[in-house]
Amino acid sequence: MAGPTDAARRKHKVTVVGSGNWGTTVAKLVAENTREHPDLFEEDVQMWVYEENVTIAPDSPHYDAALGDEPQKLTKVINTYHENVKYLPKIPLPSNVVANPSLLDAVQDASILIFNLPHEFIGNVCKQIKGHILPYARGVSCIKGVTVTDDKVELICEYISESLGIYCGALSGGNIANEIANELWCETTIAYNTPPCDQRPQNGNGTGTQNGTSNGQQDGHFRDSRGRPSATELTPLPTDYPPLDHAELLKLFDRPYFTVSMVSDVVGVSLAGALKNIVALACGFIEGHGWNMTAKTAVMRRGMLETIQFCQEFFPETIQEMTFWESAGWSDMIVSCTSARNWRYSKMAVERGVSLHEIERTELNGQKLQGISTTKEVMGFLKARGVQGKYRLFQAVEGIVDGTFDVENIPQLFRS
Amino acid sequence: MAGPTDAARRKHKVTVVGSGNWGTTVAKLVAENTREHPDLFEEDVQMWVYEENVTIAPDSPHYDAALGDEPQKLTKVINTYHENVKYLPKIPLPSNVVANPSLLDAVQDASILIFNLPHEFIGNVCKQIKGHILPYARGVSCIKGVTVTDDKVELICEYISESLGIYCGALSGGNIANEIANELWCETTIAYNTPPCDQRPQNGNGTGTQNGTSNGQQDGHFRDSRGRPSATELTPLPTDYPPLDHAELLKLFDRPYFTVSMVSDVVGVSLAGALKNIVALACGFIEGHGWNMTAKTAVMRRGMLETIQFCQEFFPETIQEMTFWESAGWSDMIVSCTSARNWRYSKMAVERGVSLHEIERTELNGQKLQGISTTKEVMGFLKARGVQGKYRLFQAVEGIVDGTFDVENIPQLFRS
C-alpha cells in the first residue's frame, strides 16, 4: 500500500544490537519483514553478536563429525546454519539475519538501530558506538527498565537518545521471547514519538505521519518524553529515505504472530515495563503466603494504580492513561506476575520462609533480582520527595524485602 | 468512628434475598458486620431460603442418628447448626444469620435488601415482594449481568429499582464465593449512587455523604444510571435512621478478608460484569486452540477495550474510565477468563473440535452457558444500531459460536 515517495532512493538499513534469545527473536521477525517490504528496507538485517566459541552437540543437525567437539565461532555458526544454537536453539532464522561480531561494523550506515541486550550493557555499548553511527539514525529500545536515582527517573530510551544524539522509542509488552520465536501469537506495544524534523507532509501514498501527538515545536530541538526541549539537536532523516513514522515501524515489527500497537507515550510504556517488577514481587509474596488468584488480581490492580499515579505525579505533561490498557501495561503486568523471574523467586522466598536476599544467594548464585533494585531505586526517589506514603504497595514490597513488613499485612494496605 | 446522628432512633434491618453459595457467603460477612456495628444495624440478618428438604450425611458432625436419613427442612438445619449444609457446606455461619423460608416475612421491615440469587429468578422475586417492602428500602444487587434486547440495555439493579420503586446499587468483583467463605482475602467493588433525597448534610461525626458524584438535582426524582430523571419518585430514607451512603455500606460489606471499594459508576460496574462473559468465551477458544497466556492477555485487553467502548458509546453521560481499573473491571475479567464456567467450556469445545452447543448438550444437560446468551443479546443490540463492525472481538465470538468464524483467525482482528 504505502510505498516510498518518488524522492526516496535509499532504503533503511536495520541493525539489531544484541543477540540473546529476545534479541535473536526480534532479529528474526524484523528480517522477515524487511524481505516483505523491499521498498522500505534493505533486505539484510545486521545482528551484533558478542563473539564467543560454541560447541555443537553430536545430536544437533548442525554437528559436523569432521570438527567434532572443536569450538566454533558463534557468528559463523549463525551465518552458516541460520540458527542461534546458543541463545535461541531450534529456531530457524531467515538467511538475511547476518550475525556480525563487530559492533562498529554492524551499526555502520544503519538508519534504524534496535537495542536489545541486557540493561547493564547499554552504557558501554552507547559509549562504543557514539560517533560511529549515522547522525540521523533512529532507535527502538527493547530493553525494559528505567534508571532511577534519588534525583531523577531516566528512561532507557532517553538515555540512548541523549548519549547518542538520536531519537529512540521503546518496545514493550506481555511477551515471552521463546513463544514469539515459535510464532505463537501475542501482542506488543511500540512507543515512538516521531520527531517533528522527521515528519513528512501527508501525500497520496499515505506515507506521511500517522502520529497522533506530535512533539509540537518545529525548532529542530527534539522534545523529550516530558515535553522539554532536549539539549540534543536532532539531525533530520534525509528526505531521500522513506519516512520513518508509525506506519513504517508497523511494517518493520508487525507479524501475523506478533501484533504491534503504536502509541506515542514513551514514558508510560517505559515506566509500566519497569514498575511492574515491583508488583511481580508483591504477587509472588501473596501467592507464596497461600492466597489465590483473586488476591493476586487485587495486588496487580493496586500495583497498576500506583504505577499510573507515579506517572501522573512525575510526568504529567505527556502521560496518557490509555497507555496502561496497552500490551505494555495490562498484559505485561499479568504475564510478569504469573510466570516471570521476580514473581517466581519471591513466591519461593515466602514458601520457604527465607528472605529474598537468601534466595539470591542460594538460587541465583548471588545474582540480583531486578525487582529488588527497582524497588529500592523507586522508593529512594519517592522518599527524597517525601511522598513514599502515597505508594503503599511499593512501600510494603520494600518493607518485605527488608524484613520490616509482614506479608500477611498486605490486605490492610487496601483499607480506605 | 462514624455513629448515627443524635436523631437516629431506628437501625437498619438487613435482608439477603437468596441463599446459594454466593448468597450465603454474603449473608455471613454482612452478619459479622452487623454485630460489629450495633449503632447502625440490627444484629440479625434475615436470609431468604427457597425451602427444600435435605438429608444430612452420616459423616457430618450434624448427623443425628435418631433422625437417620429422614429429610429435614434446610432452613431448620441452617438455624440449628449455623451451616448451609447444601450450598455452603463446612462453613460456620454467625448465629445472627437467620434463615427464613418466607420471602415476604424475610423482606418485611428491611431497610437494606441484598439481592443475591440466580439471574433468572429476579423477575419473579420482584413481583412477589412489590408492595410488601418498606417504601424507602434500598437495594444492593450481587447479581451480575444485564438484560439486553435489540431496543435497550437494562442493568439488573435498574430493573430492581424500577420494578420495586426503590434505589438499588450493584456489587461486583473478581470474587470466588467459596474462597471468601473460607476468608481467603480478595477485593470487590460496590457501585452505589446515593439518591439525593438520602443525602444528609455533613456533620462532625462524618456520617454525611461520601459520594463523589451526586445525582444532581434534588427534585425528588431519582436519576437513573444514564442521568435521566426516573419515573420512580423515591421515598426518602427517614431521618431517624442512620444515613445510608458509601461510609455505611463499607461498614456493612467490608471485612478484613473482603476489601470493598465504593464507586458511583453503576453502569460501568454492571456492564463490565456482564460483557466479561463474552471475553471469557474468547479466552477459552484461544487457549483451547493451543495459544498461551500471552495470547490470552491480548484477548482480555481487547475485550476490555470493547467493553469500555460499549459503555462510552451508549452511556456517555455517567461512565468513568477509572471504573474499569476496579475489581469489578480488571480483576473480574482476569478471574472470569482463568477459572470460570464460560471459559472452561469454550476451551473444552475447541479442544474437542465440537461446537459450544454440543458442549451444552453433552456436558451441561442442555443448560445454557450465560456467555452465549450475553453474546447474542449484545450483538443483536449492536446490529440494530449498525455498529457491530466496531466490536470485532464480540462479533468474532458470535461467529465462532455460530460456526461462521474460525478461532485461528482471531489474531487477524487485532491488525490495525
Coordinates of C-alpha atoms in Angstrom, one line a residue, chain A:
Chain A
M1 CA 0.0 0.0 0.0
A2 CA 2.3 2.7 1.2
G3 CA 5.5 2.9 -0.8
P4 CA 8.4 5.3 -0.6
T5 CA 7.8 8.7 -2.1
D6 CA 9.2 9.2 -5.6
A7 CA 12.1 11.1 -4.0
A8 CA 13.2 8.0 -2.0
R9 CA 16.3 6.5 -3.4
R10 CA 17.8 5.0 -0.3
K11 CA 16.4 2.3 2.0
H12 CA 16.5 1.9 5.7
K13 CA 19.3 -0.4 6.9
V14 CA 18.3 -2.1 10.1
T15 CA 20.7 -3.4 12.8
V16 CA 19.8 -5.3 15.9
V17 CA 22.2 -4.6 18.7
G18 CA 22.1 -7.7 20.8
S19 CA 21.6 -11.4 20.2
G20 CA 20.3 -13.1 23.3
N21 CA 17.0 -15.0 23.0
W22 CA 15.0 -11.9 22.8
G23 CA 17.4 -10.1 20.5
T24 CA 17.6 -13.0 18.1
T25 CA 13.8 -13.3 18.2
V26 CA 13.4 -9.7 17.2
A27 CA 16.1 -10.0 14.5
K28 CA 14.1 -13.0 13.1
L29 CA 10.8 -11.1 12.8
V30 CA 12.3 -7.9 11.6
A31 CA 14.2 -9.8 8.9
E32 CA 11.0 -11.5 7.8
N33 CA 9.6 -8.0 7.4
T34 CA 12.5 -6.4 5.5
R35 CA 12.0 -9.2 2.9
E36 CA 8.4 -8.3 2.6
H37 CA 8.9 -4.6 2.3
P38 CA 11.9 -4.2 -0.1
D39 CA 10.6 -0.7 -1.0
L40 CA 11.4 0.5 2.5
F41 CA 14.2 -1.6 3.9
E42 CA 17.4 -3.2 2.9
E43 CA 16.9 -6.9 3.0
D44 CA 19.8 -7.9 5.2
V45 CA 19.5 -7.2 8.9
Q46 CA 22.7 -6.9 10.8
M47 CA 22.7 -8.5 14.3
W48 CA 25.6 -7.7 16.5
V49 CA 26.8 -10.8 18.4
Y50 CA 29.1 -10.7 21.3
E51 CA 31.5 -13.3 19.9
E52 CA 32.1 -16.5 21.7
N53 CA 33.0 -20.0 21.0
V54 CA 30.4 -22.7 20.9
T55 CA 30.5 -26.4 20.7
I56 CA 27.8 -28.2 18.6
A57 CA 26.3 -31.2 20.3
P58 CA 26.5 -34.5 18.5
D59 CA 22.7 -34.8 18.3
S60 CA 22.4 -31.4 16.6
P61 CA 21.6 -31.5 12.9
H62 CA 24.5 -29.0 12.6
Y63 CA 27.0 -31.3 14.1
D64 CA 30.0 -31.8 11.8
A65 CA 31.8 -35.0 12.6
A66 CA 35.0 -33.7 10.9
L67 CA 35.0 -30.8 13.5
G68 CA 33.8 -32.9 16.4
D69 CA 34.0 -31.1 19.7
E70 CA 36.1 -28.3 18.3
P71 CA 34.7 -24.9 19.4
Q72 CA 33.4 -22.7 16.6
K73 CA 32.7 -19.0 16.4
L74 CA 29.0 -18.3 17.3
T75 CA 28.7 -15.8 14.4
K76 CA 30.0 -18.3 11.9
V77 CA 27.5 -20.9 13.2
I78 CA 24.6 -18.5 12.9
N79 CA 25.6 -17.4 9.4
T80 CA 26.2 -20.9 8.2
Y81 CA 23.2 -22.7 9.8
H82 CA 20.9 -19.8 10.3
E83 CA 20.3 -20.7 13.9
N84 CA 21.5 -19.2 17.1
V85 CA 22.4 -22.5 18.6
K86 CA 23.4 -21.0 21.9
Y87 CA 20.6 -18.5 22.7
L88 CA 17.7 -19.5 20.5
P89 CA 18.2 -23.1 19.6
K90 CA 16.0 -25.0 17.2
I91 CA 14.5 -21.8 15.7
P92 CA 15.3 -21.4 12.0
L93 CA 16.3 -17.8 11.3
P94 CA 15.8 -16.2 7.9
S95 CA 19.0 -16.2 5.9
N96 CA 19.0 -12.4 5.8
V97 CA 19.8 -12.2 9.5
V98 CA 23.5 -11.5 9.4
A99 CA 25.5 -12.1 12.6
N100 CA 28.3 -9.6 13.0
P101 CA 30.9 -9.8 15.7
S102 CA 32.0 -6.2 15.2
L103 CA 29.7 -3.7 16.9
L104 CA 31.0 -0.8 14.9
D105 CA 30.7 -2.6 11.6
A106 CA 27.2 -3.8 12.5
V107 CA 25.9 -0.3 13.3
Q108 CA 27.6 1.4 10.4
D109 CA 25.2 3.1 8.0
A110 CA 22.2 1.7 9.8
S111 CA 19.3 4.2 9.9
I112 CA 17.4 2.0 12.3
L113 CA 19.0 0.7 15.5
I114 CA 17.1 -1.8 17.6
F115 CA 18.7 -2.1 21.0
N116 CA 18.1 -5.5 22.6
L117 CA 20.6 -6.5 25.2
P118 CA 20.8 -6.7 29.0
H119 CA 20.2 -3.5 30.8
E120 CA 23.7 -3.4 32.3
F121 CA 25.5 -3.4 28.9
I122 CA 23.7 -0.5 27.3
G123 CA 26.0 2.2 28.8
N124 CA 29.1 0.6 27.4
V125 CA 27.6 -0.1 24.0
C126 CA 26.5 3.5 23.7
K127 CA 30.0 4.7 24.6
Q128 CA 31.5 2.5 21.9
I129 CA 29.2 3.4 19.0
K130 CA 28.9 7.1 19.7
G131 CA 30.2 9.0 16.7
H132 CA 30.2 5.8 14.6
I133 CA 26.5 5.8 13.7
L134 CA 24.6 7.8 11.2
P135 CA 23.8 11.2 12.7
Y136 CA 20.2 10.8 11.6
A137 CA 19.8 7.2 12.8
R138 CA 16.7 6.4 14.9
G139 CA 16.5 3.9 17.7
V140 CA 13.9 1.5 19.2
S141 CA 14.8 0.1 22.6
C142 CA 13.5 -3.3 23.5
I143 CA 15.2 -3.0 26.9
K144 CA 12.7 -2.7 29.7
G145 CA 13.5 -0.7 32.8
V146 CA 14.5 2.7 33.8
T147 CA 17.3 4.1 35.8
V148 CA 16.1 5.8 39.0
T149 CA 18.2 7.7 41.3
D150 CA 17.1 9.9 44.2
D151 CA 17.4 12.8 41.7
K152 CA 15.6 11.6 38.7
V153 CA 14.0 8.9 36.6
E154 CA 15.7 8.2 33.3
L155 CA 14.1 6.0 30.8
I156 CA 16.5 3.7 28.9
C157 CA 15.3 5.1 25.6
E158 CA 16.0 8.6 26.8
Y159 CA 19.5 7.5 27.9
I160 CA 20.1 6.2 24.5
S161 CA 18.8 9.3 22.9
E162 CA 20.9 11.6 25.0
S163 CA 24.1 9.6 24.8
L164 CA 24.0 9.1 21.0
G165 CA 22.2 12.3 20.0
I166 CA 19.5 10.4 18.2
Y167 CA 15.8 9.9 18.8
C168 CA 14.9 6.5 20.4
G169 CA 11.5 4.9 21.1
A170 CA 10.6 1.9 23.2
L171 CA 9.1 -1.6 22.5
S172 CA 7.5 -3.4 25.5
G173 CA 4.6 -5.8 26.0
G174 CA 3.4 -9.0 27.6
N175 CA 5.9 -11.1 25.6
I176 CA 7.8 -14.3 26.1
A177 CA 10.7 -14.5 23.6
N178 CA 10.6 -18.2 23.1
E179 CA 6.9 -18.2 22.4
I180 CA 7.3 -15.5 19.7
A181 CA 10.3 -17.3 18.2
N182 CA 7.9 -20.3 17.9
E183 CA 5.4 -18.0 16.2
L184 CA 2.8 -18.4 19.0
W185 CA 0.7 -15.3 18.6
C186 CA 0.9 -12.4 21.1
E187 CA 0.9 -8.6 21.1
T188 CA 3.3 -5.8 21.9
T189 CA 3.4 -2.0 22.1
I190 CA 5.8 0.4 20.5
A191 CA 6.0 3.9 21.8
Y192 CA 7.5 6.2 19.2
N193 CA 7.1 9.9 19.4
T194 CA 8.2 10.8 15.9
P195 CA 10.5 13.9 16.0
P196 CA 9.0 16.9 14.2
C197 CA 12.0 17.1 11.9
D198 CA 11.2 13.7 10.5
Q199 CA 7.6 14.3 9.8
R200 CA 6.7 14.5 6.1
P201 CA 3.7 16.2 4.7
Q202 CA 0.8 13.8 4.1
N203 CA 0.6 12.6 0.5
G204 CA -1.5 10.3 -1.7
N205 CA 0.7 7.4 -0.8
G206 CA -0.2 7.6 2.8
T207 CA 3.3 7.7 3.8
G208 CA 3.0 10.8 5.9
T209 CA 3.0 10.9 9.7
Q210 CA 0.4 8.8 11.5
N211 CA 1.5 10.1 14.8
G212 CA -1.4 11.4 16.8
T213 CA 0.5 13.6 19.1
S214 CA 3.5 15.5 17.8
N215 CA 6.5 16.9 19.5
G216 CA 5.0 20.3 18.8
Q217 CA 7.6 22.8 18.0
Q218 CA 9.5 22.6 14.8
D219 CA 12.5 24.3 16.2
G220 CA 14.9 21.4 15.3
H221 CA 15.3 20.5 19.0
F222 CA 13.8 17.3 19.9
R223 CA 11.4 17.5 22.8
D224 CA 11.9 14.7 25.3
S225 CA 9.3 12.5 26.9
R226 CA 8.5 15.2 29.4
G227 CA 7.9 17.7 26.7
R228 CA 11.1 19.6 27.4
P229 CA 13.3 20.7 24.5
S230 CA 16.2 18.4 24.5
A231 CA 19.8 19.5 24.6
T232 CA 20.2 17.3 21.6
E233 CA 19.7 19.0 18.2
L234 CA 18.5 16.2 16.0
T235 CA 19.7 15.7 12.5
P236 CA 16.6 15.2 10.3
L237 CA 16.2 12.0 8.4
P238 CA 17.2 12.9 4.9
T239 CA 14.3 13.0 2.5
D240 CA 15.7 10.6 0.1
Y241 CA 15.0 7.9 2.7
P242 CA 11.5 6.6 3.1
P243 CA 9.7 8.2 6.0
L244 CA 10.1 6.7 9.5
D245 CA 6.9 7.0 11.4
H246 CA 4.2 4.7 12.9
A247 CA 3.2 3.2 9.6
E248 CA 6.8 2.2 8.7
L249 CA 7.5 0.9 12.2
L250 CA 4.4 -1.3 12.0
K251 CA 5.8 -2.7 8.7
L252 CA 9.1 -3.4 10.4
F253 CA 7.8 -5.1 13.5
D254 CA 4.2 -6.4 13.0
R255 CA 3.9 -10.0 12.0
P256 CA 0.9 -12.4 11.8
Y257 CA 2.1 -13.9 15.1
F258 CA 3.2 -10.6 16.7
T259 CA 0.6 -7.8 16.7
V260 CA 2.0 -4.3 17.3
S261 CA 0.2 -1.3 18.6
M262 CA 1.8 2.1 18.0
V263 CA 1.5 4.8 20.7
S264 CA 3.3 8.0 21.5
D265 CA 3.5 7.8 25.2
V266 CA 7.1 6.7 25.7
V267 CA 7.1 7.5 29.4
G268 CA 4.0 5.4 30.2
V269 CA 5.3 2.4 28.2
S270 CA 8.8 2.6 29.8
L271 CA 7.6 3.1 33.4
A272 CA 4.9 0.4 33.2
G273 CA 7.7 -2.0 32.0
A274 CA 9.9 -1.1 34.9
L275 CA 7.5 -0.7 37.9
K276 CA 5.7 -4.0 37.1
N277 CA 8.8 -5.7 38.6
I278 CA 7.9 -4.3 42.0
V279 CA 4.3 -5.6 41.6
A280 CA 5.6 -9.0 40.4
L281 CA 7.5 -9.3 43.7
A282 CA 4.3 -8.5 45.6
C283 CA 2.3 -11.1 43.7
G284 CA 4.9 -13.8 44.5
F285 CA 4.7 -12.9 48.2
I286 CA 0.9 -13.1 48.1
E287 CA 0.9 -16.5 46.4
G288 CA 3.7 -17.8 48.5
H289 CA 1.6 -17.0 51.5
G290 CA -1.2 -19.2 50.2
W291 CA -3.6 -16.6 48.8
N292 CA -5.1 -17.4 45.4
M293 CA -5.6 -15.6 42.1
T294 CA -8.4 -13.4 43.4
A295 CA -5.9 -11.9 45.8
K296 CA -3.3 -11.6 43.2
T297 CA -5.6 -9.7 40.9
A298 CA -6.2 -7.3 43.8
V299 CA -2.5 -6.7 44.1
M300 CA -1.9 -6.4 40.4
R301 CA -4.7 -3.8 40.3
R302 CA -3.3 -1.8 43.2
G303 CA 0.2 -2.0 41.6
M304 CA -1.2 -0.7 38.3
L305 CA -2.9 2.2 40.1
E306 CA 0.3 3.1 41.9
T307 CA 2.1 2.9 38.5
I308 CA -0.4 5.3 36.9
Q309 CA -0.2 7.5 40.0
F310 CA 3.6 7.6 39.7
C311 CA 3.5 8.5 36.0
Q312 CA 0.8 11.2 36.6
E313 CA 2.7 12.7 39.5
F314 CA 6.1 12.9 37.9
F315 CA 5.3 13.1 34.2
P316 CA 2.0 14.9 34.0
E317 CA 2.9 16.6 30.7
T318 CA 2.8 13.6 28.5
I319 CA 1.2 10.6 30.2
Q320 CA -1.8 9.1 28.6
E321 CA -4.0 6.9 30.8
M322 CA -5.0 4.7 27.9
T323 CA -1.3 3.6 27.6
F324 CA -1.9 1.3 30.6
W325 CA -4.5 -0.6 28.7
E326 CA -1.9 -1.4 26.1
S327 CA 0.1 -4.7 26.0
A328 CA 2.9 -2.8 27.6
G329 CA 0.6 -2.0 30.5
W330 CA -2.0 -4.6 31.4
S331 CA -0.7 -7.6 29.5
D332 CA 2.9 -7.2 30.6
M333 CA 1.7 -6.8 34.2
I334 CA -0.3 -10.1 34.1
V335 CA 2.5 -12.1 32.3
S336 CA 5.2 -10.8 34.7
C337 CA 3.1 -11.6 37.8
T338 CA 2.3 -15.1 36.6
S339 CA 5.5 -16.5 35.0
A340 CA 8.5 -14.2 35.4
R341 CA 11.6 -14.4 37.5
N342 CA 10.7 -11.8 40.1
W343 CA 7.4 -13.5 40.8
R344 CA 8.9 -17.0 40.9
Y345 CA 11.6 -16.2 43.4
S346 CA 9.6 -14.0 45.7
K347 CA 7.0 -16.8 45.9
M348 CA 9.7 -19.3 46.7
A349 CA 11.1 -17.0 49.4
V350 CA 7.8 -16.9 51.3
E351 CA 7.1 -20.6 50.8
R352 CA 10.5 -21.4 52.3
G353 CA 10.2 -18.7 55.0
V354 CA 13.5 -17.1 54.0
S355 CA 14.4 -13.6 52.7
L356 CA 14.8 -12.7 49.1
H357 CA 18.5 -12.0 49.7
E358 CA 18.8 -15.6 50.9
I359 CA 17.2 -16.7 47.7
E360 CA 19.6 -14.6 45.7
R361 CA 22.4 -16.4 47.5
T362 CA 21.1 -19.9 47.2
E363 CA 19.2 -20.0 43.9
L364 CA 20.8 -17.2 41.9
N365 CA 24.5 -17.5 42.7
G366 CA 24.4 -14.1 44.3
Q367 CA 22.9 -12.6 41.1
K368 CA 20.5 -9.8 41.9
L369 CA 16.8 -9.8 41.2
Q370 CA 15.8 -6.8 39.1
G371 CA 12.7 -6.2 41.1
I372 CA 14.7 -5.6 44.2
S373 CA 16.8 -2.9 42.7
T374 CA 13.8 -1.3 41.0
T375 CA 12.0 -1.3 44.4
K376 CA 15.0 0.3 46.2
E377 CA 15.6 2.9 43.5
V378 CA 11.9 3.9 43.2
M379 CA 11.5 4.1 46.9
G380 CA 14.6 6.2 47.2
F381 CA 13.2 8.6 44.6
L382 CA 9.9 8.8 46.4
K383 CA 11.5 9.2 49.9
A384 CA 13.6 12.1 48.5
R385 CA 10.3 13.8 47.8
G386 CA 8.6 12.8 51.0
V387 CA 5.7 11.1 49.1
Q388 CA 6.5 7.4 49.8
G389 CA 3.4 7.1 51.9
K390 CA 1.2 7.6 48.9
Y391 CA 2.7 4.4 47.4
R392 CA 1.6 1.9 50.0
L393 CA 2.1 -1.3 47.9
F394 CA 5.6 -0.2 46.7
Q395 CA 6.5 0.7 50.2
A396 CA 5.2 -2.7 51.5
V397 CA 7.4 -4.5 49.0
E398 CA 10.4 -2.7 50.2
G399 CA 9.4 -3.5 53.8
I400 CA 9.1 -7.2 53.0
V401 CA 12.4 -7.3 51.2
D402 CA 14.0 -5.6 54.3
G403 CA 12.2 -7.8 56.8
T404 CA 10.3 -4.8 58.3
F405 CA 6.8 -5.6 56.9
D406 CA 4.9 -8.8 57.1
V407 CA 3.3 -10.3 54.0
E408 CA 0.1 -11.2 55.9
N409 CA -0.5 -7.5 56.4
I410 CA -0.7 -6.7 52.7
P411 CA -4.6 -6.7 52.7
Q412 CA -4.5 -4.0 55.3
L413 CA -2.9 -1.7 52.8
F414 CA -6.1 -1.8 50.8
R415 CA -8.3 -0.4 53.6
S416 CA -9.6 3.0 52.7

